[in-house]
Coordinates of C-alpha atoms in Angstrom, one line a residue:
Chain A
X1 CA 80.8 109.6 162.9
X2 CA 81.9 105.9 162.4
X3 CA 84.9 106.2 164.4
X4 CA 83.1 108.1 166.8
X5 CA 80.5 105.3 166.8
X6 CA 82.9 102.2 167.1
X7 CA 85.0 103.9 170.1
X8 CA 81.9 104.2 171.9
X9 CA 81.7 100.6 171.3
X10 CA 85.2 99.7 172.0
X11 CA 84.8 101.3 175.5
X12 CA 81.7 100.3 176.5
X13 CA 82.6 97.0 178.9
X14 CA 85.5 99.2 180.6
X15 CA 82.8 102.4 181.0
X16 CA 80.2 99.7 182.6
X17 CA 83.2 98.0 185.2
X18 CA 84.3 101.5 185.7
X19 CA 80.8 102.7 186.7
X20 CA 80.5 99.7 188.5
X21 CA 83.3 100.1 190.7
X22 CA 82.8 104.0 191.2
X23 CA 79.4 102.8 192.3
X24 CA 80.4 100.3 195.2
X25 CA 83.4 103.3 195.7
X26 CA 80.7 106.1 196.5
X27 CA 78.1 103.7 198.3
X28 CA 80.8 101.7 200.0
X29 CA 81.9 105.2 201.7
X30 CA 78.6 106.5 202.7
X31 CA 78.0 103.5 204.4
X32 CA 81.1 104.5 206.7
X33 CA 79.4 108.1 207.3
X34 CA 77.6 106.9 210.6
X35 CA 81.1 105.6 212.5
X36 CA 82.4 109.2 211.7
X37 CA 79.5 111.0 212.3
X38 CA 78.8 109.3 215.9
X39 CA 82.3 110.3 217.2
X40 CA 82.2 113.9 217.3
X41 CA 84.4 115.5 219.9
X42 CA 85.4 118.7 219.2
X43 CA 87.5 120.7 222.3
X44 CA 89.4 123.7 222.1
X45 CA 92.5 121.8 222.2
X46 CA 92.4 121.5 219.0
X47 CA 91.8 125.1 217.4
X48 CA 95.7 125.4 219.4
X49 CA 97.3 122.7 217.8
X50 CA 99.5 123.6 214.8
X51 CA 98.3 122.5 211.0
X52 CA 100.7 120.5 210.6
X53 CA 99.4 118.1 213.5
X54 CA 96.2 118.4 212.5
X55 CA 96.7 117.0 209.1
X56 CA 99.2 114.4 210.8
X57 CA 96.8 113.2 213.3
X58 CA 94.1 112.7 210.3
X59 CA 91.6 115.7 211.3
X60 CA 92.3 117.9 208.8
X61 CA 90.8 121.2 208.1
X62 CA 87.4 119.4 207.3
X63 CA 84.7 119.0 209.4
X64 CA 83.9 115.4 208.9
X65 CA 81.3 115.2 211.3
X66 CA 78.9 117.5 209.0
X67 CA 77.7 116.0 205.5
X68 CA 79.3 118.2 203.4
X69 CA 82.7 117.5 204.9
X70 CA 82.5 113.5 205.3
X71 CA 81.7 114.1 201.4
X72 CA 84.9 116.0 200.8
X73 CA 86.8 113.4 202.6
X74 CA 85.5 110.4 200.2
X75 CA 86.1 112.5 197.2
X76 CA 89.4 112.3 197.4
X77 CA 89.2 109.0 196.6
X78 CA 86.1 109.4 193.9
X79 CA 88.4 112.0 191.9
X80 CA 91.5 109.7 192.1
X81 CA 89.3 107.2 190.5
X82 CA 88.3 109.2 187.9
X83 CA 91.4 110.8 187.7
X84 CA 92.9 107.6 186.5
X85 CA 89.9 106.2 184.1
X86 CA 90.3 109.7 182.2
X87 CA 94.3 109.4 182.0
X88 CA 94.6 106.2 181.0
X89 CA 91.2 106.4 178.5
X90 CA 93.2 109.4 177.1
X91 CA 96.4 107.6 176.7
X92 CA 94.9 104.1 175.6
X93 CA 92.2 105.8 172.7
X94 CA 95.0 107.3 170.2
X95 CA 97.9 104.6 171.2
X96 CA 95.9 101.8 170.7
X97 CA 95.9 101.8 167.2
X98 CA 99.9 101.1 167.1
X99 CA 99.5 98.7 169.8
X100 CA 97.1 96.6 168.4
X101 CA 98.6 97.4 164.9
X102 CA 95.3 98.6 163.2
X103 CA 97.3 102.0 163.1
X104 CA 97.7 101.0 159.1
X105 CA 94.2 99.8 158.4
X106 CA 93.0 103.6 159.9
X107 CA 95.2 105.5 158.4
X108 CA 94.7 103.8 155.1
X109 CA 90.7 105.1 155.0
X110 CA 89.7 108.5 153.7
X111 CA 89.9 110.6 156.8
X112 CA 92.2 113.2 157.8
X113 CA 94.4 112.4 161.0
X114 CA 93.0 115.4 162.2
X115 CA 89.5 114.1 162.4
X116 CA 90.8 110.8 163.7
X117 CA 91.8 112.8 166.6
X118 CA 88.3 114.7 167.1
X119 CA 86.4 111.5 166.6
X120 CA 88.5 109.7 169.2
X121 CA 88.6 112.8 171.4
X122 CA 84.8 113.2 171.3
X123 CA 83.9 109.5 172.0
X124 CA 86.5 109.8 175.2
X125 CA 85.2 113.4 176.1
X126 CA 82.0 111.1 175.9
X127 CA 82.9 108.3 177.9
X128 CA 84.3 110.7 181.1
X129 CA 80.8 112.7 181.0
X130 CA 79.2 109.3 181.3
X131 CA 81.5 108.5 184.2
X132 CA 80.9 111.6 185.9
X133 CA 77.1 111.6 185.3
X134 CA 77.2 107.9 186.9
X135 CA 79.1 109.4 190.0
X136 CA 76.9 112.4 190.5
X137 CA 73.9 110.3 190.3
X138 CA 75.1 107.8 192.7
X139 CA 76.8 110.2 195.3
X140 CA 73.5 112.3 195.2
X141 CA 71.3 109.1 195.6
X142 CA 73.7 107.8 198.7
X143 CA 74.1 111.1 200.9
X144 CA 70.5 111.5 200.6
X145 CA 69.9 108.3 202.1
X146 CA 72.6 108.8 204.5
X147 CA 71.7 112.5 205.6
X148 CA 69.5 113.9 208.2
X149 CA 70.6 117.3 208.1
X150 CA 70.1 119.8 205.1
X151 CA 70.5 119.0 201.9
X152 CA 74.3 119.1 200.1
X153 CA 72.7 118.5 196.8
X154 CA 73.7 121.9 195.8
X155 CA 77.9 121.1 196.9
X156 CA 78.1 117.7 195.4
X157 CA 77.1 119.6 192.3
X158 CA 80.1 121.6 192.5
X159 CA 82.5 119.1 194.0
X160 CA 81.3 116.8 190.4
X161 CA 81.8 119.7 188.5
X162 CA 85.1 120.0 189.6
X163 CA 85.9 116.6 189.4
X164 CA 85.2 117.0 185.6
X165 CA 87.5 119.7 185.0
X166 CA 90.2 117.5 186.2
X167 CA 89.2 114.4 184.2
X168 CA 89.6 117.1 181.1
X169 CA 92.9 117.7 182.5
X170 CA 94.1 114.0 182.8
X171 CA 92.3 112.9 179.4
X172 CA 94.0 115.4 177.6
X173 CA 97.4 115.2 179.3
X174 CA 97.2 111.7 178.2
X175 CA 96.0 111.9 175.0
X176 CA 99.0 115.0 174.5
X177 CA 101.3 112.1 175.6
X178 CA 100.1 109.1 173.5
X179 CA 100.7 111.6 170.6
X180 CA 104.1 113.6 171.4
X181 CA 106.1 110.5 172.8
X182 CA 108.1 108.4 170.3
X183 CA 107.4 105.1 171.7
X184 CA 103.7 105.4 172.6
X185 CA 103.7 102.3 174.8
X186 CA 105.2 104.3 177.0
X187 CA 102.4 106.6 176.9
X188 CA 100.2 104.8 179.7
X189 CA 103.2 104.4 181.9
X190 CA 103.8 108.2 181.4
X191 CA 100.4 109.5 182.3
X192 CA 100.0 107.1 185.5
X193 CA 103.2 108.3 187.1
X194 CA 102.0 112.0 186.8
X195 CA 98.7 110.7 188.2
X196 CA 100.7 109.4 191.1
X197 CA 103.0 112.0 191.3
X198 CA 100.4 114.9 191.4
X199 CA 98.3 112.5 194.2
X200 CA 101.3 112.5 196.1
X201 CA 102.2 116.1 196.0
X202 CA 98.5 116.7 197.1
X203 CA 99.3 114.7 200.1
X204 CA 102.3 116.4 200.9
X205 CA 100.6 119.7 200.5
X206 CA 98.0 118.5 202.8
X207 CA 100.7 118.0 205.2
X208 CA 102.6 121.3 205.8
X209 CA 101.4 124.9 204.8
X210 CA 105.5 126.0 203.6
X211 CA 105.1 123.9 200.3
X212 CA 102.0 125.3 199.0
X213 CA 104.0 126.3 195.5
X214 CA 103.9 122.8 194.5
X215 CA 100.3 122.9 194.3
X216 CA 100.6 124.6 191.0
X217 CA 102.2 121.1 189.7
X218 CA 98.8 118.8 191.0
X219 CA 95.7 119.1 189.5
X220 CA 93.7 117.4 192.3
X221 CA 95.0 121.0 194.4
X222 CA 93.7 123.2 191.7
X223 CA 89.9 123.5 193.5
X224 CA 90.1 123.7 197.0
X225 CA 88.2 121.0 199.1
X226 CA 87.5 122.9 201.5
X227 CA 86.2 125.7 199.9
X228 CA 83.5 124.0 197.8
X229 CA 83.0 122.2 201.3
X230 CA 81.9 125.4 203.4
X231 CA 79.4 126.2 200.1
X232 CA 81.6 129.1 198.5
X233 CA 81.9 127.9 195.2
X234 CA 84.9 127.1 192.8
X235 CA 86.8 129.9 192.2
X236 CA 86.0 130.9 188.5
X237 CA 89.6 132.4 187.6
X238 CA 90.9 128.6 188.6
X239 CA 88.3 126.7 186.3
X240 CA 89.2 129.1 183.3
X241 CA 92.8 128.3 183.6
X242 CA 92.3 124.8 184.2
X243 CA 90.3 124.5 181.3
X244 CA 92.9 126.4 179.1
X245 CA 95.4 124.2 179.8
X246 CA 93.4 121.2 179.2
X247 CA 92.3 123.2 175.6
X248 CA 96.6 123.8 175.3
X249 CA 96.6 120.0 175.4
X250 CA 94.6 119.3 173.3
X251 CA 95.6 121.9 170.2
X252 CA 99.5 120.4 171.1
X253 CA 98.0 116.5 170.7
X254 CA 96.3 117.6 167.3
X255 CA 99.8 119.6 166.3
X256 CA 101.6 116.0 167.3
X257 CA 99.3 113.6 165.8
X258 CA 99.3 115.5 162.5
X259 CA 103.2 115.2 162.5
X260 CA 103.5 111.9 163.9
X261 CA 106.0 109.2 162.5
X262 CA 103.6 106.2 163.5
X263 CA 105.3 102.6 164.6
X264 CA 103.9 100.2 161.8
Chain B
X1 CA 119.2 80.9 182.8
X2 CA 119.1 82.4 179.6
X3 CA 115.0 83.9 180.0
X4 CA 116.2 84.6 184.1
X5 CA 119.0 86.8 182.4
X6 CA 117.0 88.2 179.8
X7 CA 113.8 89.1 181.6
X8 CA 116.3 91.0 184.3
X9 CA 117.8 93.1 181.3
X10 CA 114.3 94.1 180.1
X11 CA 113.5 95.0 183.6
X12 CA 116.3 96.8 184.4
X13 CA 115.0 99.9 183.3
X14 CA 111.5 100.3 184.6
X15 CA 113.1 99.1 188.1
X16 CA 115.1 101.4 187.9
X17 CA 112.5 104.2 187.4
X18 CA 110.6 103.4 190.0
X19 CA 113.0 102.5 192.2
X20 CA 113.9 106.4 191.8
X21 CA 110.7 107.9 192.1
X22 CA 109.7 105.9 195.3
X23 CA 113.0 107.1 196.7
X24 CA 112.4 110.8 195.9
X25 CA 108.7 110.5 197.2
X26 CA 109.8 109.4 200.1
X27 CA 112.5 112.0 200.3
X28 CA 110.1 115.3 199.9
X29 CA 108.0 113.5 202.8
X30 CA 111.1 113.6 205.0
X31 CA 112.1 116.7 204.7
X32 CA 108.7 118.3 205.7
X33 CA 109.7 115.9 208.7
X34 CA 112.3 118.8 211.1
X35 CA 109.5 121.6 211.0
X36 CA 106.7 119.0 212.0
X37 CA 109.0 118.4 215.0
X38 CA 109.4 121.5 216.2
X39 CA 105.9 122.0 216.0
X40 CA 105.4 119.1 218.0
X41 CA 108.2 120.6 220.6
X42 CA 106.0 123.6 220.5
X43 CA 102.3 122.4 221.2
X44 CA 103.8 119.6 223.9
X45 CA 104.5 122.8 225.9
X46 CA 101.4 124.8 225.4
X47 CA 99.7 121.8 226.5
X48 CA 101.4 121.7 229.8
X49 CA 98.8 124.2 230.8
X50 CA 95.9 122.2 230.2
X51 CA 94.7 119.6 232.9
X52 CA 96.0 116.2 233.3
X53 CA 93.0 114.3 231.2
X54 CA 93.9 116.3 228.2
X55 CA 97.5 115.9 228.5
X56 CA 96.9 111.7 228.7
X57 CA 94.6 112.0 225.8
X58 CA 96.4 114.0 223.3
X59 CA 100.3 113.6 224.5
X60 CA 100.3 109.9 223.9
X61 CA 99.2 110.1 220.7
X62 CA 101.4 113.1 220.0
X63 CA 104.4 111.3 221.0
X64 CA 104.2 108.4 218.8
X65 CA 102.6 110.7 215.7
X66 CA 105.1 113.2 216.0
X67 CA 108.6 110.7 216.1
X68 CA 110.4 110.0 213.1
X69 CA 109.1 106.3 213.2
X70 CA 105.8 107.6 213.8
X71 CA 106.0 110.3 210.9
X72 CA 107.6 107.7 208.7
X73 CA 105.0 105.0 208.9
X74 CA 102.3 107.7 207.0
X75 CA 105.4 108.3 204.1
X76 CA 105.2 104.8 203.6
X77 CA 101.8 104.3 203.1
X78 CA 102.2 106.2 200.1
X79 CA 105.5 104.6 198.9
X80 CA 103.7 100.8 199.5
X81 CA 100.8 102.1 197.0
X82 CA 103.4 102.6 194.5
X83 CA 105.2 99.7 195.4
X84 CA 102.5 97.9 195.3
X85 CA 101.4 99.1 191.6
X86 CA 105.1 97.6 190.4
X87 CA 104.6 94.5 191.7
X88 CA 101.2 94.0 190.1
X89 CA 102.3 95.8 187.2
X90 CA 104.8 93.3 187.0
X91 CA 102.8 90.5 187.7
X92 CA 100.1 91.2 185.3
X93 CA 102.4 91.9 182.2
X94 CA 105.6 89.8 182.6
X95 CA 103.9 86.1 181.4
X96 CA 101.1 88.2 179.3
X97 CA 103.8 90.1 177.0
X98 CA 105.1 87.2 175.3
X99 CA 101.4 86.9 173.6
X100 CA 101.4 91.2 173.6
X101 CA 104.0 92.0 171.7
X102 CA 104.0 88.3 169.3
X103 CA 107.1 86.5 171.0
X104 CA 104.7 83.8 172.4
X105 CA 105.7 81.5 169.4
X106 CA 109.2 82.0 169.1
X107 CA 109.6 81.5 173.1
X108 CA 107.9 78.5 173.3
X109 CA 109.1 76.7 170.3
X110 CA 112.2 76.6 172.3
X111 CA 113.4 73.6 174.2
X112 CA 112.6 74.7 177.8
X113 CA 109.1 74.1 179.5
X114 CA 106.0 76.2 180.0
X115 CA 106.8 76.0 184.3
X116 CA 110.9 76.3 184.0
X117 CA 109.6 80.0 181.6
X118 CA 107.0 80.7 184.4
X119 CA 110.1 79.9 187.1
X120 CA 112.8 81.6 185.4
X121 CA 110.2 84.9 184.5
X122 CA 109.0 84.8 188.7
X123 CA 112.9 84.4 189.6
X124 CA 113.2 87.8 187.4
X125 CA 110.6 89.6 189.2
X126 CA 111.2 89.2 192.4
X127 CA 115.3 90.0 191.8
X128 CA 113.6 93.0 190.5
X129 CA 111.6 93.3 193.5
X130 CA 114.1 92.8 196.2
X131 CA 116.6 95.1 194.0
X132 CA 114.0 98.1 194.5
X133 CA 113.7 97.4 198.1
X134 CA 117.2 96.9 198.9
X135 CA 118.4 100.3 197.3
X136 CA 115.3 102.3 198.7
X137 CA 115.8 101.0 202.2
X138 CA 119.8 102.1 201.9
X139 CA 118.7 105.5 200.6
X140 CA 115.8 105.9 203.0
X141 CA 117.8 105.2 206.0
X142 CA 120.5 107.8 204.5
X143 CA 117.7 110.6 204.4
X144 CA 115.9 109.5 207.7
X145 CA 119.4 109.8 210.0
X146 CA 119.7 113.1 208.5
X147 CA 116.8 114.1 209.1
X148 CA 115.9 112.7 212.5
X149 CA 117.0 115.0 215.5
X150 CA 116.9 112.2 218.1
X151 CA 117.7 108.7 217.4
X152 CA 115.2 106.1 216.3
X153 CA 115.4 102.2 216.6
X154 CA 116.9 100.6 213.2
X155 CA 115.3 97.1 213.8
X156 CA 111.9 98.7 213.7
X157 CA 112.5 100.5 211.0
X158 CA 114.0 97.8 209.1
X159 CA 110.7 95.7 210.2
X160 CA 108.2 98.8 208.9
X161 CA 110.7 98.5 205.3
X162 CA 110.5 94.9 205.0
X163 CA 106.9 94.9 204.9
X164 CA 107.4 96.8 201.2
X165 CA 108.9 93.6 200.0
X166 CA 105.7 91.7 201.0
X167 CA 103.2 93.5 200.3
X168 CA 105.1 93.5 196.7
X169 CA 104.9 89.9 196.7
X170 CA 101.5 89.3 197.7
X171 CA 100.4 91.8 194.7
X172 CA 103.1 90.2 192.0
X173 CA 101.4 86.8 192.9
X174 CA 97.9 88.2 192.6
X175 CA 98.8 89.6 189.2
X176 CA 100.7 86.7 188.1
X177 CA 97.3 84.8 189.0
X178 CA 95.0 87.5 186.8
X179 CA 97.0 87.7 184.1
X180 CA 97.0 83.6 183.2
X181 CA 92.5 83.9 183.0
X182 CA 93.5 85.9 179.9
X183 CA 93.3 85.0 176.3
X184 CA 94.8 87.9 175.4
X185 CA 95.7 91.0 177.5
X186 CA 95.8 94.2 176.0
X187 CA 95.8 96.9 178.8
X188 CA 97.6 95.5 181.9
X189 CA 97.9 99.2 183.8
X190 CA 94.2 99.6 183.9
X191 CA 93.7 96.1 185.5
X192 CA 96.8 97.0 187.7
X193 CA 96.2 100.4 188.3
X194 CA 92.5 99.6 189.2
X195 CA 93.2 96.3 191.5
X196 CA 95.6 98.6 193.5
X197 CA 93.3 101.2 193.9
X198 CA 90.4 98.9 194.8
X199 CA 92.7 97.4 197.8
X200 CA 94.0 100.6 198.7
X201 CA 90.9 102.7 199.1
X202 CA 89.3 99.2 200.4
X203 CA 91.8 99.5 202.9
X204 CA 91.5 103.2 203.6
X205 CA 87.7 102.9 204.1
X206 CA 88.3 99.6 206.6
X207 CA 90.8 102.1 208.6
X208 CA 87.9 104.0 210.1
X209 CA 86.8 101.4 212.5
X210 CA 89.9 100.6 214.3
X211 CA 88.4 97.6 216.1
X212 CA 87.3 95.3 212.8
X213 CA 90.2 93.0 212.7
X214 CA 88.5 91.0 210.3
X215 CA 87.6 92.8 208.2
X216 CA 91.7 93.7 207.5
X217 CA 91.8 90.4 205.9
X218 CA 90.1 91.8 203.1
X219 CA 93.1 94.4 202.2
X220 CA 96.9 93.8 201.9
X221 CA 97.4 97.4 202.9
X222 CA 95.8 96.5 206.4
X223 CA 98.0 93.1 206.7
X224 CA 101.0 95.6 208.0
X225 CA 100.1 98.1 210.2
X226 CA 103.1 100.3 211.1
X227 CA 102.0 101.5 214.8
X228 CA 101.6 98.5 215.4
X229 CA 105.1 97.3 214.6
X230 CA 106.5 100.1 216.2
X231 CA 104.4 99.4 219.8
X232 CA 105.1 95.8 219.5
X233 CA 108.5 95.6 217.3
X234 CA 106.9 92.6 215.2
X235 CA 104.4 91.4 213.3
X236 CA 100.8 90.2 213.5
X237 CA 101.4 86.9 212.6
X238 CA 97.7 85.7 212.0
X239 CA 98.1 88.6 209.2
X240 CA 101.2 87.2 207.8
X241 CA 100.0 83.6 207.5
X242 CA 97.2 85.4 205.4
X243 CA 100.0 87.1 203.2
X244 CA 101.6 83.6 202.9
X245 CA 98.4 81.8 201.5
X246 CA 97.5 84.4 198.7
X247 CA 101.3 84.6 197.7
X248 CA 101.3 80.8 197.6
X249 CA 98.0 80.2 195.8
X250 CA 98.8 82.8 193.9
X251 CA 102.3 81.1 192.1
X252 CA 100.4 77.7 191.9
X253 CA 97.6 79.4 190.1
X254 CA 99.4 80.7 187.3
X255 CA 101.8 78.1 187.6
X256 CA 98.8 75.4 186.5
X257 CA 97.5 78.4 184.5
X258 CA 100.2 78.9 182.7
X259 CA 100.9 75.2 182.1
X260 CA 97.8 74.8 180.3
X261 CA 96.7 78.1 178.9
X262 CA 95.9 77.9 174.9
X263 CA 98.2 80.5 174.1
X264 CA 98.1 83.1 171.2
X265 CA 100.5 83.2 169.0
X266 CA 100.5 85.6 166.2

């Protein structure tokens, strides 16, 4: 419960900058609703054009004109946000320790490796929820300011829960690489390039309707945007196996840690 | 000569890496690039039934979307985030990891001073910099004449390239800046990785009202705006000036930083 205690501390300034920014992030983008929502033109034009053109010309398949879609728009950039606080929180909280060489002065009190990891796991499981909780406040707070229509409480609830399934994803991806990779500098690196990689491969998904296999590889394309958008929910076989892998991860970073040679 | 050398060898690798992955990013864009223009072909013509306001409206806008300049200049917004994450990356970390990983003492107990280390590690970076650039700009232009079914103008797309290498700059002299304010840095990709972000979504937010122009001085990512380069074939220079001043005050900031920082040794 110590460890548990003192990584809470340990986190706390980057949790409160994090928050911060995700803050200014959500209320930055609702402030832009009003220039999207006072353009709407929609013509039969462009139920022709091909999707490819669409998504080339910036309209999409959302409707940003409604609240629900504008909101689907800026959380693309709210879960890449996220996305990246969980990976690199999961990389940093287990690597840190050889960084900073403290690795010996842990390892040295009476506490199984294996609870190392838990506590560590927990207080970072912690900090994400916290994050989230701070983004579902503030987007709920902002579109109701913002909206005239009827209320998407009940879709931001599911885009945030969404959002949090990923963060498992990317904590424990990066937590699974701070523990199997030899060097775990590298670790950080490592988990930020796959954050990068699986943004791009959403965008290039976005882009063309023949490449939708490499969706499986990006988990920003495992809920569909434009699902949650129209109100139909998040897919329930998708969240299981999402949340297995993330529980996969984390068995393999326990197996890894409990095994690993660490740099002194 | 010795650091310059050194710094290069220990960069080698993570230059190298990227250098790759921005190459294959790009790469996967382009070849979406040949079915997108054959859907082009293909709505141009069902257009030509529509009346003549439509056609204005939409063709225009078509034609420079749908062109291998036009396509290429969305690729490379993606491939100037990352490039934009190495050069702040490298920014950040390369004065900060003497103190990191305890070299601080045994590099500055040698005979050379604090701004000929600061010069020799900013020569480094930017060989690294312009290295990246060079062989992605070879391999692009490899991949885009394959893939492009008409021809395309090589100036401008040398111009919409080139504006990699600065935006590179700009961020390497912002990090360089950052990193000097402190004592000791622990995490350099979160504050990369979150200074990027901030500009790029900054900058993605500040796209939706087309007519703010200054409001773009507030993001890198806006200094370079690709359709523009391709209607003009040149730069905003008003924009570049901007890119000159932040790279400049950058390097004298953690030049005089640098100079007098109460470093860590240990």
């Amino acid at each position: 419960m110590n460890l548990f205690w003192r990584e809470m501390k340990a986190n706390r300034k980057s949790l409160t900058i994090w928050s911060a920014c995700m803050f200014l992030l959500v209320a930055g983008g609702m402030g832009k609703y009003t220039a999207y929502s006072a353009g709407g033109t929609s013509s039969e034009v462009f139920e022709h054009m091909p999707f490819s053109l669409k998504a080339l010309l910036g309209i999409g398949t959302l409707d940003v004109t409604t609240m629900s879609g504008f909101f689907a728009l800026l959380f693309t950039y709210i879960e890449l946000t996220a996305a990246a606080h969980a990976a690199l929180l999961g990389s940093g909280i287990l690597a840190k320790e050889e960084r900073d060489k403290t690795a010996e002065f842990l390892m040295t009190k009476p506490i199984s490796r294996s609870s190392v990891v838990t506590a560590k796991l927990a207080a970072a499981l912690a900090n994400v929820a916290v994050l989230n909780l701070v983004t579902l406040i503030s987007s709920v707070v902002m579109v109701n300011a913002y909206n005239k229509g009827e209320s998407v409480a009940a879709e931001i609830v599911l885009f945030l829960l969404s959002m949090f399934i990923v963060q498992l994803i990317f904590l424990s991806l990066g937590a699974f690489l701070s523990a199997c990779l030899r060097n775990s500098k590298n670790s950080g690196p490592a988990a930020a390039g796959i954050l990068l990689g699986s943004f791009a491969i959403a965008k290039i998904t976005d882009l063309t309707d023949r490449l939708s296999i490499l969706n499986a590889l990006s988990p920003f394309k495992y809920f569909s945007i434009d699902r949650i958008a129209e109100g139909n929910g998040l897919g329930i076989g998708i969240a299981l196996s999402a949340l297995a892998l993330t529980a996969v991860l984390a068995a393999l970073t326990y197996r890894f840690y409990g095994r690993r040679e660490l740099n002194l | 000569m010795n650091m310059y050398g050194h710094e290069l060898k220990s960069l080698r690798k993570s230059a190298l890496i990227w250098t790759c992955s921005m190459i294959a990013l790009a790469s996967l864009f382009l070849a979406v690039y040949p079915g997108m223009a054959s859907d082009a072909a293909g709505f141009k013509q069902l257009l030509s039934g529509y009346p003549e306001p439509v056609r204005e409206m939409l063709g225009i806008d078509l034609d420079t979307v749908a062109s291998l300049l036009g396509f290429y200049s969305m690729v490379f917004a993606f491939v100037t985030l990352c490039g934009a994450i190495q050069g702040m990356n490298l920014g950040v970390s390369i004065l900060s990891k003497e103190s990191r990983e305890r070299t601080a003492d045994f590099l500055l107990v040698k005979p050379v001073s604090r701004s000929s280390i600061v010069t020799a590690k900013l020569a480094a970076a930017c060989t690294a910099l312009v290295a990246t650039d060079l062989v992605f700009f070879a391999a692009v232009s490899v991949v885009a004449s394959a893939v492009a079914a008409g021809g395309y103008s090589g100036k401008t797309f040398l111009l919409i390239n080139l504006t990699l290498l600065f935006i590179q700059l700009i961020f390497l002299a912002l990090g360089l800046a950052v990193s000097v304010f402190f004592a000791r840095l622990k995490n350099v990709l979160s504050i990369s990785l979150g200074t990027v972000f901030g500009f790029y979504v900054l900058g993605a937010l500040l796209a939706s009202d087309a007519g703010d122009e200054a409001a773009r001085y507030l993001s890198p990512f806006k200094y370079f705006d690709s359709f523009r380069i391709i209607r003009d074939a040149g730069y905003e220079w008003s924009y570049m000036l901007a890119g000159i001043l932040i790279v400049a005050a950058g390097i004298a900031v953690s030049y005089g930083g640098y100079i007098r920082k109460d470093i860590h040794a240990g």
